[in-house]
PDB file of C-alpha atoms in Angstrom:
ATOM      1  CA  UNK A   1      26.973  -2.506  70.510  1.00 93.00           C
ATOM      2  CA  UNK A   2      29.496  -0.218  68.984  1.00 97.00           C
ATOM      3  CA  UNK A   3      30.716   2.676  71.371  1.00 97.00           C
ATOM      4  CA  UNK A   4      32.739   5.703  69.947  1.00 98.00           C
ATOM      5  CA  UNK A   5      33.798   8.127  72.486  1.00 98.00           C
ATOM      6  CA  UNK A   6      35.489  11.785  72.162  1.00 97.00           C
ATOM      7  CA  UNK A   7      37.396  10.965  68.821  1.00 97.00           C
ATOM      8  CA  UNK A   8      39.777  13.268  67.354  1.00 97.00           C
ATOM      9  CA  UNK A   9      42.156  13.458  64.589  1.00 97.00           C
ATOM     10  CA  UNK A  10      44.208  16.298  63.048  1.00 96.00           C
ATOM     11  CA  UNK A  11      46.531  15.507  60.106  1.00 94.00           C
ATOM     12  CA  UNK A  12      49.749  17.322  59.898  1.00 94.00           C
ATOM     13  CA  UNK A  13      48.415  19.666  56.761  1.00 93.00           C
ATOM     14  CA  UNK A  14      46.336  21.489  59.442  1.00 91.00           C
ATOM     15  CA  UNK A  15      42.663  19.862  58.932  1.00 91.00           C
ATOM     16  CA  UNK A  16      40.748  18.688  61.804  1.00 94.00           C
ATOM     17  CA  UNK A  17      38.798  15.373  60.258  1.00 95.00           C
ATOM     18  CA  UNK A  18      37.537  14.692  63.596  1.00 97.00           C
ATOM     19  CA  UNK A  19      36.490  16.661  66.299  1.00 96.00           C
ATOM     20  CA  UNK A  20      35.602  14.858  69.523  1.00 96.00           C
ATOM     21  CA  UNK A  21      33.041  12.431  68.006  1.00 98.00           C
ATOM     22  CA  UNK A  22      30.845  10.658  70.272  1.00 97.00           C
ATOM     23  CA  UNK A  23      28.550   8.001  69.213  1.00 97.00           C
ATOM     24  CA  UNK A  24      26.721   4.611  70.506  1.00 96.00           C
ATOM     25  CA  UNK A  25      25.245   2.266  67.853  1.00 96.00           C
ATOM     26  CA  UNK A  26      23.046  -0.619  68.525  1.00 93.00           C
ATOM     27  CA  UNK A  27      21.939  -3.471  65.979  1.00 93.00           C
ATOM     28  CA  UNK A  28      20.476  -2.004  63.179  1.00 93.00           C
ATOM     29  CA  UNK A  29      21.395   0.458  60.580  1.00 94.00           C
ATOM     30  CA  UNK A  30      22.370   4.152  61.039  1.00 96.00           C
ATOM     31  CA  UNK A  31      23.169   6.236  58.303  1.00 96.00           C
ATOM     32  CA  UNK A  32      25.728   8.695  58.718  1.00 97.00           C
ATOM     33  CA  UNK A  33      25.157  12.045  56.584  1.00 96.00           C
ATOM     34  CA  UNK A  34      27.041  14.832  55.503  1.00 94.00           C
ATOM     35  CA  UNK A  35      28.969  16.024  52.321  1.00 92.00           C
ATOM     36  CA  UNK A  36      31.970  15.358  50.553  1.00 88.00           C
ATOM     37  CA  UNK A  37      34.753  15.959  52.409  1.00 87.00           C
ATOM     38  CA  UNK A  38      32.997  16.228  55.781  1.00 91.00           C
ATOM     39  CA  UNK A  39      35.172  13.651  57.199  1.00 93.00           C
ATOM     40  CA  UNK A  40      32.791  10.823  57.047  1.00 94.00           C
ATOM     41  CA  UNK A  41      35.645   8.410  55.395  1.00 92.00           C
ATOM     42  CA  UNK A  42      38.272   9.549  58.476  1.00 95.00           C
ATOM     43  CA  UNK A  43      35.529   8.095  60.586  1.00 96.00           C
ATOM     44  CA  UNK A  44      35.098   4.900  58.627  1.00 95.00           C
ATOM     45  CA  UNK A  45      38.564   4.327  58.179  1.00 95.00           C
ATOM     46  CA  UNK A  46      39.183   4.750  61.961  1.00 97.00           C
ATOM     47  CA  UNK A  47      36.604   2.416  62.854  1.00 97.00           C
ATOM     48  CA  UNK A  48      37.838  -0.479  60.466  1.00 95.00           C
ATOM     49  CA  UNK A  49      41.252  -0.099  62.052  1.00 96.00           C
ATOM     50  CA  UNK A  50      42.635   1.598  58.770  1.00 95.00           C
ATOM     51  CA  UNK A  51      44.304   4.085  61.009  1.00 94.00           C
ATOM     52  CA  UNK A  52      44.435   5.926  64.485  1.00 95.00           C
ATOM     53  CA  UNK A  53      42.863   8.652  66.445  1.00 97.00           C
ATOM     54  CA  UNK A  54      44.514  11.116  67.828  1.00 97.00           C
ATOM     55  CA  UNK A  55      42.653  10.940  70.964  1.00 97.00           C
ATOM     56  CA  UNK A  56      39.542   9.035  72.162  1.00 97.00           C
ATOM     57  CA  UNK A  57      38.639   4.941  72.050  1.00 97.00           C
ATOM     58  CA  UNK A  58      36.411   2.707  69.974  1.00 98.00           C
ATOM     59  CA  UNK A  59      34.851  -0.566  71.475  1.00 97.00           C
ATOM     60  CA  UNK A  60      32.678  -2.884  70.079  1.00 97.00           C
ATOM     61  CA  UNK A  61      31.317  -5.484  72.259  1.00 95.00           C
ATOM     62  CA  UNK A  62      33.752  -5.886  74.427  1.00 95.00           C
ATOM     63  CA  UNK A  63      37.019  -5.609  72.078  1.00 97.00           C
ATOM     64  CA  UNK A  64      38.998  -2.323  72.298  1.00 97.00           C
ATOM     65  CA  UNK A  65      39.546  -1.409  68.619  1.00 97.00           C
ATOM     66  CA  UNK A  66      43.100   0.463  69.362  1.00 96.00           C
ATOM     67  CA  UNK A  67      44.032  -2.288  71.236  1.00 96.00           C
ATOM     68  CA  UNK A  68      42.843  -5.584  69.468  1.00 96.00           C
ATOM     69  CA  UNK A  69      42.370  -4.279  65.451  1.00 96.00           C
ATOM     70  CA  UNK A  70      42.802  -7.977  64.675  1.00 94.00           C
ATOM     71  CA  UNK A  71      40.283  -9.083  66.818  1.00 95.00           C
ATOM     72  CA  UNK A  72      37.336  -6.636  65.641  1.00 95.00           C
ATOM     73  CA  UNK A  73      38.749  -7.184  61.595  1.00 93.00           C
ATOM     74  CA  UNK A  74      37.278 -10.917  62.483  1.00 90.00           C
ATOM     75  CA  UNK A  75      34.007  -9.565  63.232  1.00 93.00           C
ATOM     76  CA  UNK A  76      34.080  -6.822  60.440  1.00 94.00           C
ATOM     77  CA  UNK A  77      32.645  -6.089  56.811  1.00 92.00           C
ATOM     78  CA  UNK A  78      34.173  -3.087  55.058  1.00 92.00           C
ATOM     79  CA  UNK A  79      33.236  -1.407  51.814  1.00 88.00           C
ATOM     80  CA  UNK A  80      35.238   1.436  51.437  1.00 87.00           C
ATOM     81  CA  UNK A  81      34.431   4.374  49.335  1.00 77.00           C
ATOM     82  CA  UNK A  82      37.351   3.777  46.594  1.00 72.00           C
ATOM     83  CA  UNK A  83      38.774   0.207  46.540  1.00 74.00           C
ATOM     84  CA  UNK A  84      40.716  -2.141  44.661  1.00 73.00           C
ATOM     85  CA  UNK A  85      40.798  -5.197  42.708  1.00 76.00           C
ATOM     86  CA  UNK A  86      42.865  -7.648  40.853  1.00 85.00           C
ATOM     87  CA  UNK A  87      41.495  -7.043  37.005  1.00 88.00           C
ATOM     88  CA  UNK A  88      42.958 -10.488  35.815  1.00 92.00           C
ATOM     89  CA  UNK A  89      41.194 -12.494  38.562  1.00 93.00           C
ATOM     90  CA  UNK A  90      37.293 -13.408  38.015  1.00 95.00           C
ATOM     91  CA  UNK A  91      34.523 -12.176  40.998  1.00 94.00           C
ATOM     92  CA  UNK A  92      33.985 -16.198  41.737  1.00 95.00           C
ATOM     93  CA  UNK A  93      37.821 -16.722  42.230  1.00 94.00           C
ATOM     94  CA  UNK A  94      38.175 -13.779  44.410  1.00 93.00           C
ATOM     95  CA  UNK A  95      35.242 -14.439  46.516  1.00 95.00           C
ATOM     96  CA  UNK A  96      36.372 -18.284  46.985  1.00 94.00           C
ATOM     97  CA  UNK A  97      39.982 -17.040  47.721  1.00 93.00           C
ATOM     98  CA  UNK A  98      38.764 -14.004  50.639  1.00 91.00           C
ATOM     99  CA  UNK A  99      36.045 -16.677  52.209  1.00 92.00           C
ATOM    100  CA  UNK A 100      38.934 -19.289  52.723  1.00 91.00           C
ATOM    101  CA  UNK A 101      41.221 -16.410  54.141  1.00 86.00           C
ATOM    102  CA  UNK A 102      38.151 -15.778  56.435  1.00 84.00           C
ATOM    103  CA  UNK A 103      37.684 -19.683  57.554  1.00 85.00           C
ATOM    104  CA  UNK A 104      35.745 -20.778  55.219  1.00 88.00           C
ATOM    105  CA  UNK A 105      37.674 -24.295  54.396  1.00 88.00           C
ATOM    106  CA  UNK A 106      35.403 -26.955  53.016  1.00 92.00           C
ATOM    107  CA  UNK A 107      35.936 -26.284  49.916  1.00 91.00           C
ATOM    108  CA  UNK A 108      31.893 -27.769  49.051  1.00 91.00           C
ATOM    109  CA  UNK A 109      30.234 -25.440  51.339  1.00 92.00           C
ATOM    110  CA  UNK A 110      32.453 -22.473  50.154  1.00 93.00           C
ATOM    111  CA  UNK A 111      31.606 -23.180  46.656  1.00 93.00           C
ATOM    112  CA  UNK A 112      27.987 -22.574  47.769  1.00 94.00           C
ATOM    113  CA  UNK A 113      28.121 -19.558  49.966  1.00 93.00           C
ATOM    114  CA  UNK A 114      30.359 -17.653  47.063  1.00 95.00           C
ATOM    115  CA  UNK A 115      27.000 -18.329  44.640  1.00 95.00           C
ATOM    116  CA  UNK A 116      24.584 -17.499  47.299  1.00 93.00           C
ATOM    117  CA  UNK A 117      26.518 -14.065  47.727  1.00 92.00           C
ATOM    118  CA  UNK A 118      27.010 -13.397  43.744  1.00 94.00           C
ATOM    119  CA  UNK A 119      22.903 -14.210  43.549  1.00 92.00           C
ATOM    120  CA  UNK A 120      22.467 -11.957  46.701  1.00 87.00           C
ATOM    121  CA  UNK A 121      24.400  -8.916  44.794  1.00 87.00           C
ATOM    122  CA  UNK A 122      22.732  -9.690  40.918  1.00 87.00           C
ATOM    123  CA  UNK A 123      26.503 -10.933  39.926  1.00 92.00           C
ATOM    124  CA  UNK A 124      26.202 -15.055  39.577  1.00 94.00           C
ATOM    125  CA  UNK A 125      25.869 -14.857  35.895  1.00 94.00           C
ATOM    126  CA  UNK A 126      29.370 -13.248  35.554  1.00 95.00           C
ATOM    127  CA  UNK A 127      30.805 -14.488  38.197  1.00 94.00           C
ATOM    128  CA  UNK A 128      33.722 -16.060  35.390  1.00 95.00           C
ATOM    129  CA  UNK A 129      34.267 -12.735  34.226  1.00 94.00           C
ATOM    130  CA  UNK A 130      37.625 -11.183  35.325  1.00 94.00           C
ATOM    131  CA  UNK A 131      37.079  -8.121  37.772  1.00 93.00           C
ATOM    132  CA  UNK A 132      38.980  -5.730  35.097  1.00 91.00           C
ATOM    133  CA  UNK A 133      36.153  -6.422  32.645  1.00 92.00           C
ATOM    134  CA  UNK A 134      33.019  -5.066  35.188  1.00 90.00           C
ATOM    135  CA  UNK A 135      31.542  -1.572  34.796  1.00 84.00           C
ATOM    136  CA  UNK A 136      31.679   0.502  37.742  1.00 78.00           C
ATOM    137  CA  UNK A 137      28.412  -0.005  39.374  1.00 79.00           C
ATOM    138  CA  UNK A 138      29.449  -4.059  38.822  1.00 85.00           C
ATOM    139  CA  UNK A 139      32.092  -3.603  40.629  1.00 86.00           C
ATOM    140  CA  UNK A 140      30.831  -2.215  43.638  1.00 83.00           C
ATOM    141  CA  UNK A 141      28.366  -4.820  43.250  1.00 85.00           C
ATOM    142  CA  UNK A 142      31.296  -7.043  43.915  1.00 90.00           C
ATOM    143  CA  UNK A 143      32.499  -4.645  46.907  1.00 88.00           C
ATOM    144  CA  UNK A 144      29.484  -5.372  48.528  1.00 86.00           C
ATOM    145  CA  UNK A 145      29.979  -9.090  48.251  1.00 90.00           C
ATOM    146  CA  UNK A 146      32.999  -9.272  49.568  1.00 90.00           C
ATOM    147  CA  UNK A 147      32.329  -6.878  52.816  1.00 89.00           C
ATOM    148  CA  UNK A 148      29.693  -9.993  53.353  1.00 89.00           C
ATOM    149  CA  UNK A 149      31.569 -12.614  54.023  1.00 91.00           C
ATOM    150  CA  UNK A 150      31.961 -14.461  57.095  1.00 86.00           C
ATOM    151  CA  UNK A 151      28.383 -13.173  58.231  1.00 86.00           C
ATOM    152  CA  UNK A 152      30.340  -9.828  59.861  1.00 92.00           C
ATOM    153  CA  UNK A 153      28.911  -8.604  63.151  1.00 94.00           C
ATOM    154  CA  UNK A 154      29.853  -4.811  62.129  1.00 96.00           C
ATOM    155  CA  UNK A 155      29.361  -3.820  58.621  1.00 94.00           C
ATOM    156  CA  UNK A 156      30.656  -0.348  57.078  1.00 95.00           C
ATOM    157  CA  UNK A 157      29.698   0.998  53.625  1.00 92.00           C
ATOM    158  CA  UNK A 158      30.965   4.125  52.576  1.00 89.00           C
ATOM    159  CA  UNK A 159      29.208   5.575  49.690  1.00 84.00           C
ATOM    160  CA  UNK A 160      27.759   2.260  48.683  1.00 81.00           C
ATOM    161  CA  UNK A 161      25.065   3.287  46.228  1.00 79.00           C
ATOM    162  CA  UNK A 162      27.826   5.233  43.923  1.00 70.00           C
ATOM    163  CA  UNK A 163      27.596   4.242  40.635  1.00 68.00           C
ATOM    164  CA  UNK A 164      24.359   1.724  41.012  1.00 76.00           C
ATOM    165  CA  UNK A 165      21.085   2.237  39.165  1.00 80.00           C
ATOM    166  CA  UNK A 166      17.959   2.401  40.716  1.00 84.00           C
ATOM    167  CA  UNK A 167      16.724  -0.963  40.099  1.00 82.00           C
ATOM    168  CA  UNK A 168      20.430  -1.827  41.945  1.00 79.00           C
ATOM    169  CA  UNK A 169      19.933   0.743  44.510  1.00 82.00           C
ATOM    170  CA  UNK A 170      16.444  -0.716  45.287  1.00 84.00           C
ATOM    171  CA  UNK A 171      18.190  -4.306  44.937  1.00 80.00           C
ATOM    172  CA  UNK A 172      20.943  -3.110  47.703  1.00 80.00           C
ATOM    173  CA  UNK A 173      18.435  -1.467  49.864  1.00 84.00           C
ATOM    174  CA  UNK A 174      16.543  -4.731  50.748  1.00 85.00           C
ATOM    175  CA  UNK A 175      20.089  -6.230  51.045  1.00 83.00           C
ATOM    176  CA  UNK A 176      21.485  -4.176  53.773  1.00 83.00           C
ATOM    177  CA  UNK A 177      17.801  -3.695  55.398  1.00 85.00           C
ATOM    178  CA  UNK A 178      18.244  -7.378  56.188  1.00 85.00           C
ATOM    179  CA  UNK A 179      21.661  -7.130  57.118  1.00 83.00           C
ATOM    180  CA  UNK A 180      20.851  -5.007  59.846  1.00 84.00           C
ATOM    181  CA  UNK A 181      18.464  -7.283  61.569  1.00 85.00           C
ATOM    182  CA  UNK A 182      21.651  -8.961  63.011  1.00 87.00           C
ATOM    183  CA  UNK A 183      24.559  -6.623  63.202  1.00 93.00           C
ATOM    184  CA  UNK A 184      25.431  -3.101  63.296  1.00 96.00           C
ATOM    185  CA  UNK A 185      25.540  -1.439  59.940  1.00 95.00           C
ATOM    186  CA  UNK A 186      27.316   1.760  59.592  1.00 96.00           C
ATOM    187  CA  UNK A 187      25.938   3.700  56.317  1.00 94.00           C
ATOM    188  CA  UNK A 188      27.881   6.432  55.378  1.00 94.00           C
ATOM    189  CA  UNK A 189      26.551   8.788  52.544  1.00 92.00           C
ATOM    190  CA  UNK A 190      25.872  11.788  50.840  1.00 91.00           C
ATOM    191  CA  UNK A 191      22.487  10.958  49.487  1.00 90.00           C
ATOM    192  CA  UNK A 192      19.627  11.761  51.773  1.00 93.00           C
ATOM    193  CA  UNK A 193      17.171   9.653  50.278  1.00 90.00           C
ATOM    194  CA  UNK A 194      19.469   6.381  51.350  1.00 91.00           C
ATOM    195  CA  UNK A 195      19.335   7.555  54.739  1.00 94.00           C
ATOM    196  CA  UNK A 196      15.516   8.009  54.893  1.00 92.00           C
ATOM    197  CA  UNK A 197      14.657   4.383  53.101  1.00 89.00           C
ATOM    198  CA  UNK A 198      16.546   2.606  55.649  1.00 91.00           C
ATOM    199  CA  UNK A 199      17.836   3.922  58.811  1.00 94.00           C
ATOM    200  CA  UNK A 200      16.179   4.464  62.103  1.00 92.00           C
ATOM    201  CA  UNK A 201      18.825   6.069  63.740  1.00 96.00           C
ATOM    202  CA  UNK A 202      21.116   8.759  62.099  1.00 97.00           C
ATOM    203  CA  UNK A 203      23.412  11.844  62.376  1.00 97.00           C
ATOM    204  CA  UNK A 204      24.231  14.891  60.426  1.00 97.00           C
ATOM    205  CA  UNK A 205      28.231  15.347  60.470  1.00 97.00           C
ATOM    206  CA  UNK A 206      30.308  18.024  59.043  1.00 95.00           C
ATOM    207  CA  UNK A 207      33.763  19.144  59.552  1.00 93.00           C
ATOM    208  CA  UNK A 208      34.277  16.282  61.379  1.00 95.00           C
ATOM    209  CA  UNK A 209      31.654  17.126  64.188  1.00 96.00           C
ATOM    210  CA  UNK A 210      28.137  15.520  64.836  1.00 97.00           C
ATOM    211  CA  UNK A 211      25.705  18.661  64.228  1.00 96.00           C
ATOM    212  CA  UNK A 212      22.646  16.427  65.279  1.00 96.00           C
ATOM    213  CA  UNK A 213      21.801  12.900  65.729  1.00 97.00           C
ATOM    214  CA  UNK A 214      18.217  11.081  66.139  1.00 96.00           C
ATOM    215  CA  UNK A 215      15.383   9.583  64.497  1.00 96.00           C
ATOM    216  CA  UNK A 216      15.174  10.747  60.676  1.00 95.00           C
ATOM    217  CA  UNK A 217      11.310  11.368  60.710  1.00 94.00           C
ATOM    218  CA  UNK A 218      11.996  12.975  64.345  1.00 95.00           C
ATOM    219  CA  UNK A 219      14.338  15.503  63.361  1.00 95.00           C
ATOM    220  CA  UNK A 220      12.348  16.763  60.186  1.00 94.00           C
ATOM    221  CA  UNK A 221       9.452  17.086  62.320  1.00 94.00           C
ATOM    222  CA  UNK A 222      11.203  19.503  64.440  1.00 94.00           C
ATOM    223  CA  UNK A 223      10.846  22.278  61.023  1.00 95.00           C
ATOM    224  CA  UNK A 224       7.592  21.459  60.735  1.00 94.00           C
ATOM    225  CA  UNK A 225       6.053  25.013  59.277  1.00 93.00           C
ATOM    226  CA  UNK A 226       9.478  26.547  58.695  1.00 95.00           C
ATOM    227  CA  UNK A 227      10.545  25.613  55.516  1.00 96.00           C
ATOM    228  CA  UNK A 228       8.837  27.975  52.793  1.00 96.00           C
ATOM    229  CA  UNK A 229       9.762  28.005  48.869  1.00 95.00           C
ATOM    230  CA  UNK A 230       9.036  30.428  46.491  1.00 96.00           C
ATOM    231  CA  UNK A 231       9.960  31.033  42.376  1.00 95.00           C
ATOM    232  CA  UNK A 232      12.586  33.798  41.716  1.00 95.00           C
ATOM    233  CA  UNK A 233      14.850  34.721  38.926  1.00 94.00           C
ATOM    234  CA  UNK A 234      18.709  33.591  38.909  1.00 94.00           C
ATOM    235  CA  UNK A 235      19.650  36.658  39.385  1.00 94.00           C
ATOM    236  CA  UNK A 236      18.058  37.291  42.521  1.00 94.00           C
ATOM    237  CA  UNK A 237      19.239  35.127  44.592  1.00 95.00           C
ATOM    238  CA  UNK A 238      22.456  36.994  46.236  1.00 94.00           C
ATOM    239  CA  UNK A 239      19.662  39.378  47.401  1.00 94.00           C
ATOM    240  CA  UNK A 240      17.238  36.575  48.820  1.00 94.00           C
ATOM    241  CA  UNK A 241      20.317  34.959  50.669  1.00 93.00           C
ATOM    242  CA  UNK A 242      20.664  38.381  51.970  1.00 94.00           C
ATOM    243  CA  UNK A 243      17.085  39.029  53.460  1.00 93.00           C
ATOM    244  CA  UNK A 244      16.544  35.170  54.394  1.00 94.00           C
ATOM    245  CA  UNK A 245      17.906  31.797  55.628  1.00 94.00           C
ATOM    246  CA  UNK A 246      18.012  30.129  52.222  1.00 95.00           C
ATOM    247  CA  UNK A 247      18.222  26.378  52.484  1.00 94.00           C
ATOM    248  CA  UNK A 248      18.725  25.325  49.083  1.00 93.00           C
ATOM    249  CA  UNK A 249      17.974  26.503  45.194  1.00 94.00           C
ATOM    250  CA  UNK A 250      16.813  24.044  42.620  1.00 94.00           C
ATOM    251  CA  UNK A 251      15.313  24.054  39.130  1.00 93.00           C
ATOM    252  CA  UNK A 252      11.463  22.402  38.621  1.00 91.00           C
ATOM    253  CA  UNK A 253      10.170  22.684  34.941  1.00 91.00           C
ATOM    254  CA  UNK A 254      12.983  25.055  34.106  1.00 91.00           C
ATOM    255  CA  UNK A 255      11.684  27.445  36.655  1.00 93.00           C
ATOM    256  CA  UNK A 256      14.521  28.490  39.656  1.00 96.00           C
ATOM    257  CA  UNK A 257      12.883  28.057  43.284  1.00 96.00           C
ATOM    258  CA  UNK A 258      14.388  28.612  46.615  1.00 96.00           C
ATOM    259  CA  UNK A 259      13.559  26.937  49.800  1.00 96.00           C
ATOM    260  CA  UNK A 260      14.120  29.119  53.113  1.00 95.00           C
ATOM    261  CA  UNK A 261      13.479  28.982  57.120  1.00 95.00           C
ATOM    262  CA  UNK A 262      11.596  30.970  58.303  1.00 95.00           C
ATOM    263  CA  UNK A 263       9.688  31.065  62.055  1.00 93.00           C
ATOM    264  CA  UNK A 264       6.817  32.558  60.451  1.00 92.00           C
ATOM    265  CA  UNK A 265       5.171  32.909  56.788  1.00 90.00           C
ATOM    266  CA  UNK A 266       7.690  35.698  55.277  1.00 92.00           C
ATOM    267  CA  UNK A 267       5.017  36.617  52.680  1.00 87.00           C
ATOM    268  CA  UNK A 268       2.354  36.222  50.169  1.00 87.00           C
ATOM    269  CA  UNK A 269       4.849  34.787  47.413  1.00 91.00           C
ATOM    270  CA  UNK A 270       6.173  32.163  49.825  1.00 95.00           C
ATOM    271  CA  UNK A 271       4.234  28.506  49.939  1.00 94.00           C
ATOM    272  CA  UNK A 272       4.834  26.375  52.841  1.00 94.00           C
ATOM    273  CA  UNK A 273       6.733  23.163  51.668  1.00 91.00           C
ATOM    274  CA  UNK A 274       5.972  19.439  53.356  1.00 88.00           C
ATOM    275  CA  UNK A 275       9.645  19.212  54.813  1.00 86.00           C
ATOM    276  CA  UNK A 276      11.417  16.090  54.829  1.00 90.00           C
ATOM    277  CA  UNK A 277      15.040  14.911  56.069  1.00 94.00           C
ATOM    278  CA  UNK A 278      16.731  16.850  52.960  1.00 94.00           C
ATOM    279  CA  UNK A 279      15.421  20.231  54.612  1.00 94.00           C
ATOM    280  CA  UNK A 280      16.845  19.347  57.916  1.00 95.00           C
ATOM    281  CA  UNK A 281      19.836  18.284  56.609  1.00 95.00           C
ATOM    282  CA  UNK A 282      20.726  21.511  54.622  1.00 94.00           C
ATOM    283  CA  UNK A 283      19.627  23.648  57.825  1.00 95.00           C
ATOM    284  CA  UNK A 284      21.606  21.629  60.261  1.00 95.00           C
ATOM    285  CA  UNK A 285      24.800  22.495  57.441  1.00 93.00           C
ATOM    286  CA  UNK A 286      23.312  26.111  57.315  1.00 89.00           C
ATOM    287  CA  UNK A 287      23.311  26.417  60.960  1.00 87.00           C
ATOM    288  CA  UNK A 288      26.755  25.389  61.595  1.00 81.00           C
ATOM    289  CA  UNK A 289      28.190  27.683  58.906  1.00 76.00           C
ATOM    290  CA  UNK A 290      26.276  30.738  60.140  1.00 72.00           C
ATOM    291  CA  UNK A 291      27.825  29.678  63.691  1.00 63.00           C
TER     292      UNK A 291
END
């Protein structure tokens, strides 16, 4: 179990990246959903022992993360949002080296282990290619593989599906789902579908704060019968934003639409929407901005 209590972090420029963050995460997939710049990566780096918070505490299965960072790293798998690679080293050689550092000392066992990892992320046929020659999506898959070495009990993946095509994303979803059966897995993302598809528990996060927490479907259900859409001209958007609680605007078939929140039917020109997590996400961000 991962316990995060009253975590605060303010950078020297005055940016409050973490604002009294408290979470309790059990085994399984947890989705941290928020826009870019919300502070998600700061929270991930803090949990991963790469930076300290100003105040607060983090404990994982009896490990005080701030006082015993080396102990946490033994059971941690981490895929940061941005990570570098050694361009002149092959994926197979790099994973072999990391596996050796993590304690897999038997050479034949390590070879089979690395091969299995490369197969899981669909890189086995590219195993001898230098990492510098990998595409962005291939590098991301390599990053996923290195995060899984050592069968970690806590896995942090920060924007993991960035750069992956739909087929690769589906494969990665299946892999993460398997991992969540035996570990605490934190998925930090701004992609609503990733959380909808994978997570039984989640939080909406913005400006360093937890805005809402719970089961994705149950959170979405709180807005049942309260989301409406209508087609408008782009020139009308400002007027609609002044008159209604506009959650989003988008194009469908070349036509411009807005989704709004309303406790009652706003008029005959509006159609009720079968809302999902995306609408709840936009609603949570909107309520915070209005507050």
